Amino acid sequence: MMAKLKLRVLEEYLQTIEGFKIPKLHLEQYVTRPHVASHLLHDAQMSFADLEGKCVADLGCGCGSLTFGAAALGAAYTVGFEVDPDAVEIFRENAKRLGLPGQWSIKNEQHKEGYGTKGVASDPSDDDDSNSDNESRSSSSSFGDAQYMPDASVDVVLCDVTSGEGLGSTSNRWHKSVDTVVMNPPFGTKNNHGADMAFLKSALGMACSAVYTLHKTCTRNYVLAKGKEWGGSGTTAEVLAKLRFDLPKSYKFHNKRSVDVEVDFIRFGLSGTNTNVHSFRAMKIS
């Protein structure tokens, strides 16, 4: 059973995922390290049973670490949301190489880089690689002492999760559409001030059961207070761990090989109605 996957094996699996080729500063693109991602996901499943058999969304999915890790732990359906088309291409290549089933075509219309723009999702009816799904289903992932292919479908949506009132707003079709959200949002530095909170608001509007997220420790009180406010009545907030997030030198202006940032791993528990997995998977993404 996928939920029984050992932490060590999950981390080894995530180490095989290709990262950003040229990270973009204005999007604060940093790879979620396999050690951090594996612990976050494993705790979400083993302590709270929030992944296995659930619909899971990864906001700002980048190259797919959290998305693929959730699938490996038994999520029924995982979907990543990403604003950068270059990252989405890497996501798709990772998914195909790992043998994850899903539709891997991208329609890109009137899309511009950066937050506050409109993107278009992958559309199963417009697949430009008719054999990609069959090929992915016929392969298997092998690593450590495990060999398997997750049964979960995996998808990716090219869009800005913070556009307008956000994907979680009551007027958006993604409102209360998934069980669980896992994410490593931008920290809201440089030119992205407030992006961390915009991601959190969208996540709380999309999830029915729980949101797992990483935020700078120095913003803890504000994040917890706003999260409980946006989550609505009955929302709980708990700092599960305080981490040192190792950010490697990625940009020319960095003068150190790496910088440790103190980060909180937070779980928001919601008292919503569980989403219908089959209805969600049948939803056309266009």
PDB file of C-alpha atoms in Angstrom:
ATOM      1  CA  MET A   1       0.000   0.000   0.000  1.00  0.00           C
ATOM      2  CA  MET A   2       1.411   3.389  -0.996  1.00  0.00           C
ATOM      3  CA  ALA A   3       0.793   4.999   2.420  1.00  0.00           C
ATOM      4  CA  LYS A   4       3.228   2.455   3.921  1.00  0.00           C
ATOM      5  CA  LEU A   5       6.080   3.834   1.812  1.00  0.00           C
ATOM      6  CA  LYS A   6       9.113   4.336   4.004  1.00  0.00           C
ATOM      7  CA  LEU A   7      10.317   7.887   4.561  1.00  0.00           C
ATOM      8  CA  ARG A   8      13.797   7.016   3.323  1.00  0.00           C
ATOM      9  CA  VAL A   9      12.440   5.510   0.106  1.00  0.00           C
ATOM     10  CA  LEU A  10      10.181   8.505  -0.511  1.00  0.00           C
ATOM     11  CA  GLU A  11      13.155  10.847  -0.140  1.00  0.00           C
ATOM     12  CA  GLU A  12      15.169   8.741  -2.600  1.00  0.00           C
ATOM     13  CA  TYR A  13      12.277   8.920  -5.048  1.00  0.00           C
ATOM     14  CA  LEU A  14      12.083  12.707  -4.808  1.00  0.00           C
ATOM     15  CA  GLN A  15      15.835  12.964  -5.366  1.00  0.00           C
ATOM     16  CA  THR A  16      15.297  11.672  -8.917  1.00  0.00           C
ATOM     17  CA  ILE A  17      13.153  14.677  -9.897  1.00  0.00           C
ATOM     18  CA  GLU A  18      14.786  17.222 -12.187  1.00  0.00           C
ATOM     19  CA  GLY A  19      14.768  20.808 -10.900  1.00  0.00           C
ATOM     20  CA  PHE A  20      14.674  24.243 -12.532  1.00  0.00           C
ATOM     21  CA  LYS A  21      17.115  24.675 -15.400  1.00  0.00           C
ATOM     22  CA  ILE A  22      17.239  28.466 -15.042  1.00  0.00           C
ATOM     23  CA  PRO A  23      15.402  29.591 -11.863  1.00  0.00           C
ATOM     24  CA  LYS A  24      13.515  32.874 -12.181  1.00  0.00           C
ATOM     25  CA  LEU A  25      14.108  35.453  -9.499  1.00  0.00           C
ATOM     26  CA  HIS A  26      10.790  37.277  -9.926  1.00  0.00           C
ATOM     27  CA  LEU A  27       8.961  34.023  -9.155  1.00  0.00           C
ATOM     28  CA  GLU A  28      11.250  33.123  -6.231  1.00  0.00           C
ATOM     29  CA  GLN A  29      11.976  29.752  -7.782  1.00  0.00           C
ATOM     30  CA  TYR A  30      13.769  27.436  -5.388  1.00  0.00           C
ATOM     31  CA  VAL A  31      13.516  23.664  -5.455  1.00  0.00           C
ATOM     32  CA  THR A  32      11.856  22.128  -2.395  1.00  0.00           C
ATOM     33  CA  ARG A  33      14.634  19.890  -1.145  1.00  0.00           C
ATOM     34  CA  PRO A  34      13.787  16.152  -1.116  1.00  0.00           C
ATOM     35  CA  HIS A  35      14.531  15.920   2.609  1.00  0.00           C
ATOM     36  CA  VAL A  36      12.025  18.671   3.441  1.00  0.00           C
ATOM     37  CA  ALA A  37       9.387  17.551   0.915  1.00  0.00           C
ATOM     38  CA  SER A  38       9.505  13.913   2.012  1.00  0.00           C
ATOM     39  CA  HIS A  39       9.126  14.761   5.704  1.00  0.00           C
ATOM     40  CA  LEU A  40       6.276  17.178   5.018  1.00  0.00           C
ATOM     41  CA  LEU A  41       4.321  14.668   2.935  1.00  0.00           C
ATOM     42  CA  HIS A  42       5.065  11.658   5.102  1.00  0.00           C
ATOM     43  CA  ASP A  43       3.839  13.496   8.204  1.00  0.00           C
ATOM     44  CA  ALA A  44       0.680  14.626   6.401  1.00  0.00           C
ATOM     45  CA  GLN A  45      -0.168  10.994   5.651  1.00  0.00           C
ATOM     46  CA  MET A  46       1.123   9.088   8.660  1.00  0.00           C
ATOM     47  CA  SER A  47      -0.057  11.551  11.320  1.00  0.00           C
ATOM     48  CA  PHE A  48      -3.285  12.824   9.738  1.00  0.00           C
ATOM     49  CA  ALA A  49      -4.179  10.481   6.826  1.00  0.00           C
ATOM     50  CA  ASP A  50      -4.606  13.508   4.564  1.00  0.00           C
ATOM     51  CA  LEU A  51      -3.141  12.041   1.342  1.00  0.00           C
ATOM     52  CA  GLU A  52      -4.054   8.418   0.677  1.00  0.00           C
ATOM     53  CA  GLY A  53      -7.270   8.182  -1.328  1.00  0.00           C
ATOM     54  CA  LYS A  54      -7.628  11.967  -1.383  1.00  0.00           C
ATOM     55  CA  CYS A  55      -7.734  14.664  -4.042  1.00  0.00           C
ATOM     56  CA  VAL A  56      -4.584  16.724  -3.495  1.00  0.00           C
ATOM     57  CA  ALA A  57      -3.535  20.073  -4.997  1.00  0.00           C
ATOM     58  CA  ASP A  58      -0.030  21.526  -5.035  1.00  0.00           C
ATOM     59  CA  LEU A  59      -0.047  25.305  -5.483  1.00  0.00           C
ATOM     60  CA  GLY A  60       3.071  26.709  -7.134  1.00  0.00           C
ATOM     61  CA  CYS A  61       4.085  23.138  -7.955  1.00  0.00           C
ATOM     62  CA  GLY A  62       7.252  24.050  -9.849  1.00  0.00           C
ATOM     63  CA  CYS A  63       8.897  20.885 -11.141  1.00  0.00           C
ATOM     64  CA  GLY A  64       6.547  18.624  -9.201  1.00  0.00           C
ATOM     65  CA  SER A  65       8.224  17.366  -6.003  1.00  0.00           C
ATOM     66  CA  LEU A  66       5.191  17.708  -3.731  1.00  0.00           C
ATOM     67  CA  THR A  67       2.765  16.635  -6.454  1.00  0.00           C
ATOM     68  CA  PHE A  68       4.631  13.427  -7.265  1.00  0.00           C
ATOM     69  CA  GLY A  69       5.349  12.707  -3.621  1.00  0.00           C
ATOM     70  CA  ALA A  70       1.638  12.926  -2.778  1.00  0.00           C
ATOM     71  CA  ALA A  71       0.891  10.494  -5.607  1.00  0.00           C
ATOM     72  CA  ALA A  72       3.555   8.122  -4.301  1.00  0.00           C
ATOM     73  CA  LEU A  73       1.842   8.131  -0.901  1.00  0.00           C
ATOM     74  CA  GLY A  74      -1.439   7.023  -2.401  1.00  0.00           C
ATOM     75  CA  ALA A  75      -3.378  10.174  -3.321  1.00  0.00           C
ATOM     76  CA  ALA A  76      -6.281   9.281  -5.628  1.00  0.00           C
ATOM     77  CA  TYR A  77      -5.709  12.369  -7.779  1.00  0.00           C
ATOM     78  CA  THR A  78      -3.013  15.037  -7.617  1.00  0.00           C
ATOM     79  CA  VAL A  79      -2.951  18.294  -9.541  1.00  0.00           C
ATOM     80  CA  GLY A  80      -0.227  20.901  -9.622  1.00  0.00           C
ATOM     81  CA  PHE A  81      -0.823  24.588 -10.344  1.00  0.00           C
ATOM     82  CA  GLU A  82       2.038  26.608 -11.795  1.00  0.00           C
ATOM     83  CA  VAL A  83       2.365  30.033 -13.443  1.00  0.00           C
ATOM     84  CA  ASP A  84       5.670  29.377 -15.257  1.00  0.00           C
ATOM     85  CA  PRO A  85       5.347  27.449 -18.550  1.00  0.00           C
ATOM     86  CA  ASP A  86       9.027  26.440 -18.403  1.00  0.00           C
ATOM     87  CA  ALA A  87       8.480  24.818 -15.008  1.00  0.00           C
ATOM     88  CA  VAL A  88       5.372  23.075 -16.335  1.00  0.00           C
ATOM     89  CA  GLU A  89       7.417  21.553 -19.164  1.00  0.00           C
ATOM     90  CA  ILE A  90       9.920  20.187 -16.622  1.00  0.00           C
ATOM     91  CA  PHE A  91       6.980  18.899 -14.538  1.00  0.00           C
ATOM     92  CA  ARG A  92       5.618  17.052 -17.567  1.00  0.00           C
ATOM     93  CA  GLU A  93       8.991  15.515 -18.418  1.00  0.00           C
ATOM     94  CA  ASN A  94       9.453  14.395 -14.809  1.00  0.00           C
ATOM     95  CA  ALA A  95       5.983  12.837 -14.761  1.00  0.00           C
ATOM     96  CA  LYS A  96       6.532  10.936 -17.994  1.00  0.00           C
ATOM     97  CA  ARG A  97       9.972   9.735 -16.923  1.00  0.00           C
ATOM     98  CA  LEU A  98       8.603   8.513 -13.567  1.00  0.00           C
ATOM     99  CA  GLY A  99       5.818   6.635 -15.297  1.00  0.00           C
ATOM    100  CA  LEU A 100       3.002   8.634 -13.718  1.00  0.00           C
ATOM    101  CA  PRO A 101      -0.341   8.335 -15.550  1.00  0.00           C
ATOM    102  CA  GLY A 102      -1.943  11.553 -16.718  1.00  0.00           C
ATOM    103  CA  GLN A 103      -2.571  13.845 -19.667  1.00  0.00           C
ATOM    104  CA  TRP A 104       0.580  15.700 -20.688  1.00  0.00           C
ATOM    105  CA  SER A 105      -0.484  18.337 -23.207  1.00  0.00           C
ATOM    106  CA  ILE A 106      -0.409  22.075 -22.673  1.00  0.00           C
ATOM    107  CA  LYS A 107      -2.497  24.755 -24.328  1.00  0.00           C
ATOM    108  CA  ASN A 108      -0.928  28.131 -23.802  1.00  0.00           C
ATOM    109  CA  GLU A 109      -3.061  31.081 -24.874  1.00  0.00           C
ATOM    110  CA  GLN A 110      -2.581  34.716 -23.927  1.00  0.00           C
ATOM    111  CA  HIS A 111      -0.227  33.690 -21.142  1.00  0.00           C
ATOM    112  CA  LYS A 112       2.364  36.015 -19.679  1.00  0.00           C
ATOM    113  CA  GLU A 113       4.911  35.253 -16.986  1.00  0.00           C
ATOM    114  CA  GLY A 114       4.412  36.490 -13.463  1.00  0.00           C
ATOM    115  CA  TYR A 115       1.623  36.602 -10.946  1.00  0.00           C
ATOM    116  CA  GLY A 116      -1.547  38.438 -11.810  1.00  0.00           C
ATOM    117  CA  THR A 117      -1.788  36.858 -15.275  1.00  0.00           C
ATOM    118  CA  LYS A 118      -4.171  34.348 -16.797  1.00  0.00           C
ATOM    119  CA  GLY A 119      -3.124  30.875 -17.850  1.00  0.00           C
ATOM    120  CA  VAL A 120      -4.831  27.978 -19.570  1.00  0.00           C
ATOM    121  CA  ALA A 121      -4.861  24.448 -18.216  1.00  0.00           C
ATOM    122  CA  SER A 122      -3.879  21.193 -19.811  1.00  0.00           C
ATOM    123  CA  ASP A 123      -6.787  19.744 -21.740  1.00  0.00           C
ATOM    124  CA  PRO A 124      -7.150  15.955 -22.179  1.00  0.00           C
ATOM    125  CA  SER A 125      -9.177  16.527 -25.354  1.00  0.00           C
ATOM    126  CA  ASP A 126      -6.287  18.346 -27.023  1.00  0.00           C
ATOM    127  CA  ASP A 127      -3.368  15.987 -26.395  1.00  0.00           C
ATOM    128  CA  ASP A 128      -0.466  16.674 -28.738  1.00  0.00           C
ATOM    129  CA  ASP A 129       1.223  13.411 -27.748  1.00  0.00           C
ATOM    130  CA  SER A 130      -1.350  10.672 -28.211  1.00  0.00           C
ATOM    131  CA  ASN A 131       0.965   7.917 -27.003  1.00  0.00           C
ATOM    132  CA  SER A 132       2.341   9.659 -23.912  1.00  0.00           C
ATOM    133  CA  ASP A 133      -0.350   8.388 -21.551  1.00  0.00           C
ATOM    134  CA  ASN A 134      -0.067   4.792 -22.753  1.00  0.00           C
ATOM    135  CA  GLU A 135       3.706   4.951 -22.533  1.00  0.00           C
ATOM    136  CA  SER A 136       3.600   6.286 -18.993  1.00  0.00           C
ATOM    137  CA  ARG A 137       1.174   3.574 -17.911  1.00  0.00           C
ATOM    138  CA  SER A 138       3.372   0.843 -19.332  1.00  0.00           C
ATOM    139  CA  SER A 139       6.463   1.909 -17.396  1.00  0.00           C
ATOM    140  CA  SER A 140       7.243   1.693 -13.715  1.00  0.00           C
ATOM    141  CA  SER A 141       9.303   3.627 -11.190  1.00  0.00           C
ATOM    142  CA  SER A 142      12.012   1.740  -9.346  1.00  0.00           C
ATOM    143  CA  PHE A 143      14.103   3.094  -6.504  1.00  0.00           C
ATOM    144  CA  GLY A 144      15.550   1.887  -3.243  1.00  0.00           C
ATOM    145  CA  ASP A 145      13.729  -1.237  -2.081  1.00  0.00           C
ATOM    146  CA  ALA A 146      10.462  -0.321  -3.825  1.00  0.00           C
ATOM    147  CA  GLN A 147       9.182  -0.837  -7.351  1.00  0.00           C
ATOM    148  CA  TYR A 148       5.719   0.382  -8.279  1.00  0.00           C
ATOM    149  CA  MET A 149       3.689   2.711 -10.406  1.00  0.00           C
ATOM    150  CA  PRO A 150       1.174   4.866  -8.500  1.00  0.00           C
ATOM    151  CA  ASP A 151      -2.422   4.307  -9.581  1.00  0.00           C
ATOM    152  CA  ALA A 152      -3.268   7.970  -9.061  1.00  0.00           C
ATOM    153  CA  SER A 153      -3.849  10.263 -12.015  1.00  0.00           C
ATOM    154  CA  VAL A 154      -1.613  13.311 -12.056  1.00  0.00           C
ATOM    155  CA  ASP A 155      -2.336  16.607 -13.790  1.00  0.00           C
ATOM    156  CA  VAL A 156      -0.903  20.092 -14.047  1.00  0.00           C
ATOM    157  CA  VAL A 157      -2.630  23.418 -14.640  1.00  0.00           C
ATOM    158  CA  LEU A 158      -0.840  26.411 -16.131  1.00  0.00           C
ATOM    159  CA  CYS A 159      -2.325  29.385 -14.306  1.00  0.00           C
ATOM    160  CA  ASP A 160      -1.814  32.007 -11.619  1.00  0.00           C
ATOM    161  CA  VAL A 161      -3.365  30.791  -8.368  1.00  0.00           C
ATOM    162  CA  THR A 162      -3.551  34.365  -7.055  1.00  0.00           C
ATOM    163  CA  SER A 163      -5.256  35.947 -10.072  1.00  0.00           C
ATOM    164  CA  GLY A 164      -8.286  38.060  -9.179  1.00  0.00           C
ATOM    165  CA  GLU A 165      -9.655  36.890  -5.839  1.00  0.00           C
ATOM    166  CA  GLY A 166      -7.684  33.641  -6.135  1.00  0.00           C
ATOM    167  CA  LEU A 167      -8.547  30.090  -7.128  1.00  0.00           C
ATOM    168  CA  GLY A 168     -10.228  29.474  -3.807  1.00  0.00           C
ATOM    169  CA  SER A 169     -12.773  32.287  -4.078  1.00  0.00           C
ATOM    170  CA  THR A 170     -16.437  31.319  -3.929  1.00  0.00           C
ATOM    171  CA  SER A 171     -16.924  32.452  -7.531  1.00  0.00           C
ATOM    172  CA  ASN A 172     -14.136  30.177  -8.832  1.00  0.00           C
ATOM    173  CA  ARG A 173     -14.773  26.597  -9.969  1.00  0.00           C
ATOM    174  CA  TRP A 174     -11.834  25.404  -7.854  1.00  0.00           C
ATOM    175  CA  HIS A 175     -13.566  26.544  -4.645  1.00  0.00           C
ATOM    176  CA  LYS A 176     -13.694  23.591  -2.218  1.00  0.00           C
ATOM    177  CA  SER A 177     -12.671  21.245  -5.042  1.00  0.00           C
ATOM    178  CA  VAL A 178      -9.958  19.202  -3.301  1.00  0.00           C
ATOM    179  CA  ASP A 179      -9.466  17.469   0.017  1.00  0.00           C
ATOM    180  CA  THR A 180      -5.923  18.591   0.755  1.00  0.00           C
ATOM    181  CA  VAL A 181      -3.533  21.311  -0.408  1.00  0.00           C
ATOM    182  CA  VAL A 182       0.231  20.915  -0.002  1.00  0.00           C
ATOM    183  CA  MET A 183       2.471  23.781  -0.997  1.00  0.00           C
ATOM    184  CA  ASN A 184       5.745  25.620  -0.629  1.00  0.00           C
ATOM    185  CA  PRO A 185       4.603  29.125  -1.601  1.00  0.00           C
ATOM    186  CA  PRO A 186       6.824  32.113  -2.406  1.00  0.00           C
ATOM    187  CA  PHE A 187       8.038  33.776   0.775  1.00  0.00           C
ATOM    188  CA  GLY A 188       6.789  37.137  -0.482  1.00  0.00           C
ATOM    189  CA  THR A 189      10.199  38.783  -0.797  1.00  0.00           C
ATOM    190  CA  LYS A 190      11.760  40.801  -3.615  1.00  0.00           C
ATOM    191  CA  ASN A 191       8.986  41.831  -6.029  1.00  0.00           C
ATOM    192  CA  ASN A 192       6.458  39.322  -4.676  1.00  0.00           C
ATOM    193  CA  HIS A 193       5.379  41.067  -1.497  1.00  0.00           C
ATOM    194  CA  GLY A 194       2.208  39.445  -0.205  1.00  0.00           C
ATOM    195  CA  ALA A 195       2.418  36.426  -2.535  1.00  0.00           C
ATOM    196  CA  ASP A 196       2.767  34.050   0.432  1.00  0.00           C
ATOM    197  CA  MET A 197      -0.545  35.214   1.892  1.00  0.00           C
ATOM    198  CA  ALA A 198      -2.302  35.229  -1.493  1.00  0.00           C
ATOM    199  CA  PHE A 199      -1.291  31.583  -1.920  1.00  0.00           C
ATOM    200  CA  LEU A 200      -2.563  30.758   1.555  1.00  0.00           C
ATOM    201  CA  LYS A 201      -5.922  32.403   0.931  1.00  0.00           C
ATOM    202  CA  SER A 202      -6.373  30.464  -2.310  1.00  0.00           C
ATOM    203  CA  ALA A 203      -5.366  27.210  -0.632  1.00  0.00           C
ATOM    204  CA  LEU A 204      -7.843  27.629   2.221  1.00  0.00           C
ATOM    205  CA  GLY A 205     -10.617  28.327  -0.263  1.00  0.00           C
ATOM    206  CA  MET A 206      -9.790  25.253  -2.357  1.00  0.00           C
ATOM    207  CA  ALA A 207      -9.326  22.664   0.386  1.00  0.00           C
ATOM    208  CA  CYS A 208     -12.074  20.836   2.274  1.00  0.00           C
ATOM    209  CA  SER A 209      -9.941  19.047   4.867  1.00  0.00           C
ATOM    210  CA  ALA A 210      -6.428  20.431   5.305  1.00  0.00           C
ATOM    211  CA  VAL A 211      -3.741  22.779   4.048  1.00  0.00           C
ATOM    212  CA  TYR A 212      -0.034  22.058   4.577  1.00  0.00           C
ATOM    213  CA  THR A 213       2.257  24.983   3.931  1.00  0.00           C
ATOM    214  CA  LEU A 214       5.681  26.472   4.636  1.00  0.00           C
ATOM    215  CA  HIS A 215       6.098  30.069   5.800  1.00  0.00           C
ATOM    216  CA  LYS A 216       8.942  32.098   7.266  1.00  0.00           C
ATOM    217  CA  THR A 217       8.972  31.760  11.053  1.00  0.00           C
ATOM    218  CA  CYS A 218       9.140  35.526  11.505  1.00  0.00           C
ATOM    219  CA  THR A 219       5.628  35.778  10.014  1.00  0.00           C
ATOM    220  CA  ARG A 220       4.135  33.022  12.212  1.00  0.00           C
ATOM    221  CA  ASN A 221       1.635  35.003  14.275  1.00  0.00           C
ATOM    222  CA  TYR A 222       0.232  36.822  11.252  1.00  0.00           C
ATOM    223  CA  VAL A 223       0.016  33.649   9.132  1.00  0.00           C
ATOM    224  CA  LEU A 224      -1.762  31.673  11.845  1.00  0.00           C
ATOM    225  CA  ALA A 225      -4.241  34.475  12.563  1.00  0.00           C
ATOM    226  CA  LYS A 226      -5.113  35.148   8.922  1.00  0.00           C
ATOM    227  CA  GLY A 227      -5.269  31.450   8.142  1.00  0.00           C
ATOM    228  CA  LYS A 228      -7.879  30.824  10.825  1.00  0.00           C
ATOM    229  CA  GLU A 229      -9.817  33.873   9.653  1.00  0.00           C
ATOM    230  CA  TRP A 230      -9.818  32.821   5.984  1.00  0.00           C
ATOM    231  CA  GLY A 231     -10.468  29.181   6.797  1.00  0.00           C
ATOM    232  CA  GLY A 232     -13.707  30.037   8.554  1.00  0.00           C
ATOM    233  CA  SER A 233     -15.388  28.696  11.657  1.00  0.00           C
ATOM    234  CA  GLY A 234     -13.774  25.621  13.134  1.00  0.00           C
ATOM    235  CA  THR A 235     -10.414  26.092  11.395  1.00  0.00           C
ATOM    236  CA  THR A 236      -7.438  24.927  13.434  1.00  0.00           C
ATOM    237  CA  ALA A 237      -3.838  26.012  12.972  1.00  0.00           C
ATOM    238  CA  GLU A 238      -0.810  24.114  14.205  1.00  0.00           C
ATOM    239  CA  VAL A 239       2.922  24.555  13.683  1.00  0.00           C
ATOM    240  CA  LEU A 240       4.041  20.964  13.184  1.00  0.00           C
ATOM    241  CA  ALA A 241       7.746  21.727  12.965  1.00  0.00           C
ATOM    242  CA  LYS A 242      10.266  24.529  12.753  1.00  0.00           C
ATOM    243  CA  LEU A 243      12.710  23.893   9.932  1.00  0.00           C
ATOM    244  CA  ARG A 244      15.896  25.354   8.564  1.00  0.00           C
ATOM    245  CA  PHE A 245      15.203  25.721   4.867  1.00  0.00           C
ATOM    246  CA  ASP A 246      18.472  25.495   2.971  1.00  0.00           C
ATOM    247  CA  LEU A 247      18.381  27.853  -0.011  1.00  0.00           C
ATOM    248  CA  PRO A 248      21.335  27.122  -2.317  1.00  0.00           C
ATOM    249  CA  LYS A 249      23.058  29.792  -4.374  1.00  0.00           C
ATOM    250  CA  SER A 250      20.784  30.161  -7.393  1.00  0.00           C
ATOM    251  CA  TYR A 251      21.201  33.726  -8.621  1.00  0.00           C
ATOM    252  CA  LYS A 252      24.173  35.886  -9.557  1.00  0.00           C
ATOM    253  CA  PHE A 253      23.634  38.355  -6.709  1.00  0.00           C
ATOM    254  CA  HIS A 254      23.950  35.592  -4.090  1.00  0.00           C
ATOM    255  CA  ASN A 255      27.349  35.853  -2.397  1.00  0.00           C
ATOM    256  CA  LYS A 256      27.021  32.705  -0.254  1.00  0.00           C
ATOM    257  CA  ARG A 257      26.855  29.065  -1.339  1.00  0.00           C
ATOM    258  CA  SER A 258      23.665  28.628   0.681  1.00  0.00           C
ATOM    259  CA  VAL A 259      21.505  30.435   3.218  1.00  0.00           C
ATOM    260  CA  ASP A 260      19.427  28.882   5.985  1.00  0.00           C
ATOM    261  CA  VAL A 261      15.979  30.405   6.433  1.00  0.00           C
ATOM    262  CA  GLU A 262      13.884  29.584   9.484  1.00  0.00           C
ATOM    263  CA  VAL A 263      10.587  28.204   8.238  1.00  0.00           C
ATOM    264  CA  ASP A 264       7.421  26.902   9.932  1.00  0.00           C
ATOM    265  CA  PHE A 265       5.693  23.778   8.667  1.00  0.00           C
ATOM    266  CA  ILE A 266       2.027  24.551   9.330  1.00  0.00           C
ATOM    267  CA  ARG A 267      -1.166  22.513   9.104  1.00  0.00           C
ATOM    268  CA  PHE A 268      -4.554  24.208   8.860  1.00  0.00           C
ATOM    269  CA  GLY A 269      -7.406  21.833   9.613  1.00  0.00           C
ATOM    270  CA  LEU A 270     -10.735  22.655   7.958  1.00  0.00           C
ATOM    271  CA  SER A 271     -14.251  21.530   8.793  1.00  0.00           C
ATOM    272  CA  GLY A 272     -15.549  21.352   5.229  1.00  0.00           C
ATOM    273  CA  THR A 273     -17.284  18.620   3.271  1.00  0.00           C
ATOM    274  CA  ASN A 274     -15.037  16.063   1.582  1.00  0.00           C
ATOM    275  CA  THR A 275     -14.925  16.413  -2.175  1.00  0.00           C
ATOM    276  CA  ASN A 276     -16.177  13.657  -4.473  1.00  0.00           C
ATOM    277  CA  VAL A 277     -13.066  12.139  -6.033  1.00  0.00           C
ATOM    278  CA  HIS A 278     -14.819  10.743  -9.091  1.00  0.00           C
ATOM    279  CA  SER A 279     -16.652  13.992  -9.857  1.00  0.00           C
ATOM    280  CA  PHE A 280     -13.395  15.913  -9.515  1.00  0.00           C
ATOM    281  CA  ARG A 281     -11.493  13.614 -11.843  1.00  0.00           C
ATOM    282  CA  ALA A 282     -14.243  13.894 -14.418  1.00  0.00           C
ATOM    283  CA  MET A 283     -14.074  17.699 -14.381  1.00  0.00           C
ATOM    284  CA  LYS A 284     -12.860  19.004 -17.733  1.00  0.00           C
ATOM    285  CA  ILE A 285      -9.868  21.287 -17.392  1.00  0.00           C
ATOM    286  CA  SER A 286      -9.930  23.893 -20.125  1.00  0.00           C
TER     287      SER A 286
END
